[in-house]
Coordinates of C-alpha atoms in Angstrom, one line a residue:
M238 CA -155.1 -113.6 16.7
R239 CA -155.8 -109.5 17.7
L240 CA -155.4 -107.0 15.3
T241 CA -153.3 -104.0 16.8
F242 CA -154.3 -100.2 15.9
D243 CA -151.3 -99.8 13.5
Q244 CA -152.8 -102.8 11.7
G245 CA -156.1 -101.8 11.4
V246 CA -156.0 -97.8 11.3
L247 CA -152.8 -96.9 10.3
K248 CA -153.1 -99.5 7.2
A249 CA -156.2 -97.9 6.4
I250 CA -154.9 -94.5 6.4
N251 CA -152.1 -95.5 4.2
V252 CA -154.1 -97.6 1.7
N253 CA -156.4 -94.2 1.4
K254 CA -153.4 -92.4 0.7
L255 CA -152.3 -94.5 -1.9
T256 CA -156.0 -94.8 -3.6
S257 CA -156.5 -91.2 -3.5
A258 CA -153.2 -90.6 -5.1
G259 CA -154.5 -92.7 -8.0
C260 CA -152.7 -96.6 -6.9
T261 CA -154.6 -99.3 -7.3
V262 CA -153.7 -101.3 -4.1
K263 CA -153.7 -105.2 -3.8
I264 CA -154.0 -106.7 -0.5
W265 CA -152.2 -109.6 0.3
I266 CA -153.9 -111.8 2.9
A267 CA -151.0 -114.3 3.6
D268 CA -153.1 -117.1 4.8
W269 CA -150.2 -119.7 3.8
F270 CA -147.6 -117.2 5.4
A271 CA -149.1 -117.2 8.4
Q272 CA -149.3 -121.1 8.5
L273 CA -145.6 -121.0 8.0
N274 CA -145.2 -118.8 11.4
N275 CA -147.3 -121.1 13.0
K276 CA -150.3 -119.0 13.5
M277 CA -153.4 -120.3 14.9
G278 CA -151.4 -123.5 15.5
G279 CA -151.0 -123.8 11.7
D280 CA -154.5 -124.3 11.0
L281 CA -155.5 -123.3 7.4
K282 CA -159.1 -122.9 8.3
K283 CA -158.7 -121.0 11.4
I284 CA -156.2 -118.8 9.4
R285 CA -158.6 -118.3 7.0
T286 CA -161.2 -117.0 9.1
V287 CA -158.7 -114.9 11.0
G288 CA -158.5 -113.2 7.1
E289 CA -161.7 -112.9 7.0
Y290 CA -162.2 -110.8 10.4
L291 CA -159.4 -108.8 9.4
I292 CA -161.0 -107.6 5.8
E293 CA -164.3 -106.9 8.0
I294 CA -162.5 -104.8 10.7
W295 CA -160.8 -102.4 7.5
K296 CA -164.2 -102.3 5.7
A297 CA -165.5 -100.9 9.2
V298 CA -163.0 -98.7 10.3
G299 CA -163.2 -96.5 6.8
M300 CA -160.8 -98.2 4.4
N301 CA -161.9 -96.8 0.6
L302 CA -162.2 -100.1 -1.3
D303 CA -163.0 -98.6 -4.6
K304 CA -159.6 -99.3 -5.9
V305 CA -158.7 -102.1 -3.7
E306 CA -158.3 -105.7 -4.3
F307 CA -158.0 -108.7 -1.7
L308 CA -156.2 -111.8 -3.1
W309 CA -155.9 -114.9 -0.7
S310 CA -152.0 -116.0 -1.3
S311 CA -153.0 -119.6 -1.3
E312 CA -155.7 -119.5 -3.8
E313 CA -153.3 -117.2 -6.1
I314 CA -150.3 -119.3 -5.5
N315 CA -152.2 -122.8 -6.2
G316 CA -154.0 -120.9 -9.5
R317 CA -150.5 -119.9 -11.0
A318 CA -148.0 -122.5 -9.4
S319 CA -146.1 -122.7 -12.8
E320 CA -145.3 -118.9 -12.3
Y321 CA -144.7 -118.6 -8.7
W322 CA -142.6 -121.5 -7.6
P323 CA -139.7 -121.0 -10.6
L324 CA -139.4 -117.3 -9.1
V325 CA -139.0 -118.9 -5.7
M326 CA -136.8 -121.4 -6.6
D327 CA -134.6 -118.6 -8.7
I328 CA -134.5 -116.1 -5.5
A329 CA -133.4 -118.9 -3.4
R330 CA -130.6 -119.9 -5.6
R331 CA -129.1 -116.6 -6.0
N332 CA -128.9 -115.7 -2.7
T333 CA -126.7 -117.3 0.2
L334 CA -128.2 -118.3 3.3
P335 CA -127.0 -115.7 5.7
R336 CA -128.5 -113.5 3.1
I337 CA -131.9 -115.3 4.0
I338 CA -131.4 -116.0 7.6
R339 CA -130.7 -111.8 8.1
C340 CA -134.6 -111.4 6.7
S341 CA -136.0 -114.2 9.4
Q342 CA -137.0 -110.7 11.3
I343 CA -139.9 -110.3 9.0
M344 CA -141.4 -113.3 10.6
G345 CA -140.8 -111.6 14.2
R346 CA -137.5 -114.0 14.9
N347 CA -134.4 -112.9 15.9
D348 CA -131.1 -114.4 15.6
T349 CA -131.2 -115.8 18.8
D350 CA -134.4 -117.8 18.0
E351 CA -134.0 -121.7 16.7
L352 CA -134.6 -121.4 13.2
T353 CA -137.0 -123.6 11.2
A354 CA -136.9 -124.2 7.3
A355 CA -140.1 -122.1 7.2
Q356 CA -138.0 -119.2 8.1
I357 CA -135.9 -120.1 5.0
F358 CA -138.6 -120.2 2.9
Y359 CA -140.6 -117.2 3.9
P360 CA -138.4 -114.6 3.0
C361 CA -137.7 -116.1 -0.5
M362 CA -141.4 -116.4 -0.9
Q363 CA -142.1 -112.9 0.5
C364 CA -139.6 -111.5 -2.3
A365 CA -141.2 -113.6 -5.1
D366 CA -144.5 -111.9 -3.9
I367 CA -143.6 -108.9 -5.1
F368 CA -143.1 -110.1 -8.6
F369 CA -145.9 -112.2 -8.8
L370 CA -148.1 -109.2 -8.0
K371 CA -146.2 -107.2 -10.4
A372 CA -146.1 -104.7 -7.7
D373 CA -144.5 -100.9 -8.8
I374 CA -144.6 -100.2 -5.1
C375 CA -144.4 -102.4 -1.9
Q376 CA -145.9 -100.8 1.3
L377 CA -145.0 -102.7 4.0
G378 CA -143.9 -101.2 7.7
M379 CA -140.4 -100.6 8.5
D380 CA -140.2 -104.2 10.0
Q381 CA -140.7 -105.7 6.6
R382 CA -137.8 -103.2 4.9
K383 CA -135.0 -106.1 4.9
V384 CA -137.1 -108.2 2.4
N385 CA -138.1 -105.1 0.1
V386 CA -134.3 -104.7 0.0
L387 CA -133.7 -108.2 -0.8
A388 CA -136.0 -108.0 -3.7
R389 CA -134.1 -104.9 -5.2
E390 CA -131.3 -106.6 -4.8
Y391 CA -132.5 -109.8 -7.0
C392 CA -133.5 -107.1 -9.6
A393 CA -129.7 -105.9 -9.8
D394 CA -128.8 -109.9 -10.0
I395 CA -131.0 -110.2 -13.1
K396 CA -130.7 -107.2 -14.7
R397 CA -134.0 -105.6 -14.1
R398 CA -134.0 -101.9 -14.3
N399 CA -137.3 -101.5 -13.2
K400 CA -137.1 -102.0 -9.3
P401 CA -140.1 -101.8 -7.1
I402 CA -140.3 -98.6 -4.8
I403 CA -140.1 -99.4 -1.4
L404 CA -142.6 -97.3 0.9
S405 CA -142.2 -98.3 4.5
H406 CA -144.7 -96.9 7.0
H407 CA -143.4 -95.9 10.8
M408 CA -144.0 -98.6 13.4
L409 CA -146.2 -97.2 16.3
P410 CA -144.5 -98.1 19.2
G411 CA -145.9 -99.7 22.6
L412 CA -147.5 -97.6 25.2
Q413 CA -145.0 -98.2 28.0
Q414 CA -141.5 -97.0 28.2
G415 CA -139.1 -98.4 26.1
Q416 CA -141.2 -100.4 23.9
E417 CA -140.1 -99.8 20.3
K418 CA -143.2 -101.8 18.9
M419 CA -146.5 -102.9 19.9
S420 CA -146.4 -106.5 21.8
K421 CA -149.4 -108.3 20.9
S422 CA -148.5 -110.5 23.9
D423 CA -148.8 -107.6 26.3
P424 CA -152.3 -105.9 26.1
S425 CA -151.0 -103.1 27.9
S426 CA -148.7 -102.1 25.1
S427 CA -151.3 -102.1 22.3
I428 CA -154.5 -100.5 21.6
Y429 CA -156.4 -103.2 19.7
M430 CA -159.2 -102.6 17.2
E431 CA -161.9 -104.4 19.7
D432 CA -161.1 -102.7 22.5
E433 CA -164.1 -101.1 24.1
E434 CA -164.0 -97.6 25.6
G435 CA -163.1 -98.0 28.8
D436 CA -160.2 -100.1 27.9
V437 CA -158.5 -97.5 25.5
N438 CA -159.3 -94.6 28.4
S439 CA -157.2 -97.1 30.9
K440 CA -154.2 -97.9 28.7
I441 CA -154.2 -94.4 27.8
K442 CA -154.1 -93.2 30.9
K443 CA -151.4 -95.8 32.1
A444 CA -149.4 -95.3 28.8
Y445 CA -145.9 -93.9 29.4
C446 CA -145.8 -89.8 28.6
P447 CA -143.2 -87.8 30.5
P448 CA -144.1 -84.1 30.7
K449 CA -141.7 -81.8 27.8
I450 CA -140.4 -85.1 26.9
I451 CA -140.9 -85.6 22.9
E452 CA -138.6 -88.5 22.2
G453 CA -139.5 -91.8 23.1
N454 CA -143.4 -90.6 23.8
P455 CA -145.9 -92.9 22.5
C456 CA -148.5 -91.0 23.3
L457 CA -147.4 -88.2 21.0
E458 CA -146.5 -91.0 18.5
Y459 CA -150.0 -91.5 18.3
V460 CA -151.1 -88.2 18.0
K461 CA -148.7 -87.6 15.0
Y462 CA -149.0 -90.7 13.0
I463 CA -153.1 -91.6 13.9
I464 CA -155.1 -88.7 14.9
F465 CA -153.4 -86.0 12.6
P466 CA -153.5 -88.1 9.3
W467 CA -157.3 -89.3 10.4
F468 CA -158.8 -86.2 11.9
G469 CA -156.4 -83.3 10.5
S470 CA -156.3 -81.4 13.7
F471 CA -156.1 -82.3 17.5
E472 CA -158.7 -80.9 20.0
V473 CA -157.5 -80.7 23.6
V474 CA -160.4 -79.6 25.9
R475 CA -159.2 -78.1 29.4
K476 CA -160.3 -75.9 31.8
A477 CA -159.6 -71.9 31.4
E478 CA -157.4 -71.9 34.4
N479 CA -154.8 -74.5 32.6
G480 CA -155.2 -72.5 29.5
G481 CA -158.7 -73.4 28.0
N482 CA -159.4 -75.3 24.9
K483 CA -157.0 -75.3 21.8
D484 CA -157.4 -77.1 18.3
Y485 CA -154.0 -78.1 17.1
T486 CA -153.5 -78.0 13.5
N487 CA -150.0 -79.2 12.9
M488 CA -147.5 -81.4 15.1
E489 CA -145.1 -78.6 15.2
E490 CA -147.3 -76.3 17.4
L491 CA -148.3 -79.0 19.6
I492 CA -144.5 -80.2 20.2
A493 CA -143.4 -76.2 20.9
D494 CA -146.3 -76.3 23.4
Y495 CA -145.6 -79.5 25.0
E496 CA -141.8 -78.8 25.4
S497 CA -142.6 -75.7 27.0
G498 CA -144.9 -77.2 29.7
A499 CA -147.6 -75.3 28.1
L500 CA -149.2 -78.4 27.5
H501 CA -149.5 -81.2 29.9
P502 CA -149.6 -85.1 29.8
A503 CA -152.8 -84.4 31.3
D504 CA -154.3 -82.4 28.7
I505 CA -152.8 -84.8 26.0
K506 CA -154.1 -87.9 27.3
P507 CA -158.0 -87.5 27.8
A508 CA -158.0 -85.9 24.4
L509 CA -155.5 -88.8 22.7
S510 CA -158.8 -91.2 24.4
K511 CA -161.6 -89.7 23.2
A512 CA -160.2 -89.0 19.6
L513 CA -159.3 -93.1 19.5
N514 CA -162.5 -94.0 20.9
Q515 CA -163.9 -91.9 18.1
I516 CA -162.1 -94.0 15.4
L517 CA -163.2 -97.0 16.8
Q518 CA -167.0 -96.6 17.6
P519 CA -167.6 -97.3 13.9
V520 CA -166.0 -100.9 14.6
R521 CA -167.5 -101.6 17.4
D522 CA -171.0 -100.7 16.2
H523 CA -170.5 -102.9 13.1
F524 CA -169.5 -105.9 14.8
K525 CA -172.4 -105.5 17.7
N526 CA -174.8 -104.9 14.7
N527 CA -174.1 -106.7 11.8
A528 CA -174.8 -110.6 12.4
D529 CA -172.3 -111.9 10.1
A530 CA -169.8 -109.6 11.4
K531 CA -170.6 -110.4 15.0
K532 CA -170.1 -114.3 14.3
L533 CA -167.0 -114.0 12.9
L534 CA -165.7 -111.8 15.6
E535 CA -167.3 -114.9 18.0
K536 CA -165.2 -117.7 16.1
V537 CA -161.8 -115.3 16.6
K538 CA -162.1 -114.9 20.1
A539 CA -163.0 -118.9 20.6
Y540 CA -159.6 -119.7 18.9
R541 CA -157.9 -117.8 21.1
V542 CA -159.4 -120.1 24.1
T543 CA -158.7 -123.1 22.6
R544 CA -155.4 -122.1 20.8

């Protein structure tokens, strides 16, 4: 399993926003759910190692852990089984099979896939997690929104007034034309948290970035949702005859220049590559210099080979 940029950096950005606003964040390391989704061939021991690897990446990239608690689903559910499973069963009992199947996309599946029983358990359990964790706010990607809506509908069904707030973050698109989201099976569509500087430069150089076109432009999406929140600005370095250096402080100004042609893809791409590599360098350093982290990464890489 490889962690994509949105799972690593965007996660850190969103968590840091919440903690800076005074929230306490519980990060659910969903090892049982990964097993239901047949990650790592369903091997829970390997899944646990991958979970530890994810935590190590979030620490290295700069997630503020002062108000963050990591919870393993298998441990928490086993420890409070008498509380958890009646909740799962009640959610299952109150919903029709078609309603639950509509949530199967949270596992990365669609209606054309052959459904497994796990795809029925999964939405009921994920919905139960929200109440089990006593979460006031559910912060997940837009691809998980259906199960959050299911949780709010469940509140209406049981006459619970305090419904969880849905806080859904934007999904970064793939780097190629027409890719609505990153694909783990297509390395060219994603920046991975373990990518070296040359990998990032190559992928961004080949990324879809048509001149003067804003809609569906993944490079501009990265600038908007990653670079500005991370750095607060976006620096473009270029020769004087090409307009000279410019430090953008907001997306509106950048879009205006890009639509007019004053800012070219050849300006955007090197600047974007440089900024992404700045974010990733502490992660690279951590996994090279920390013996435990290095060993963890070697294990995860070995799983990919033997999977």
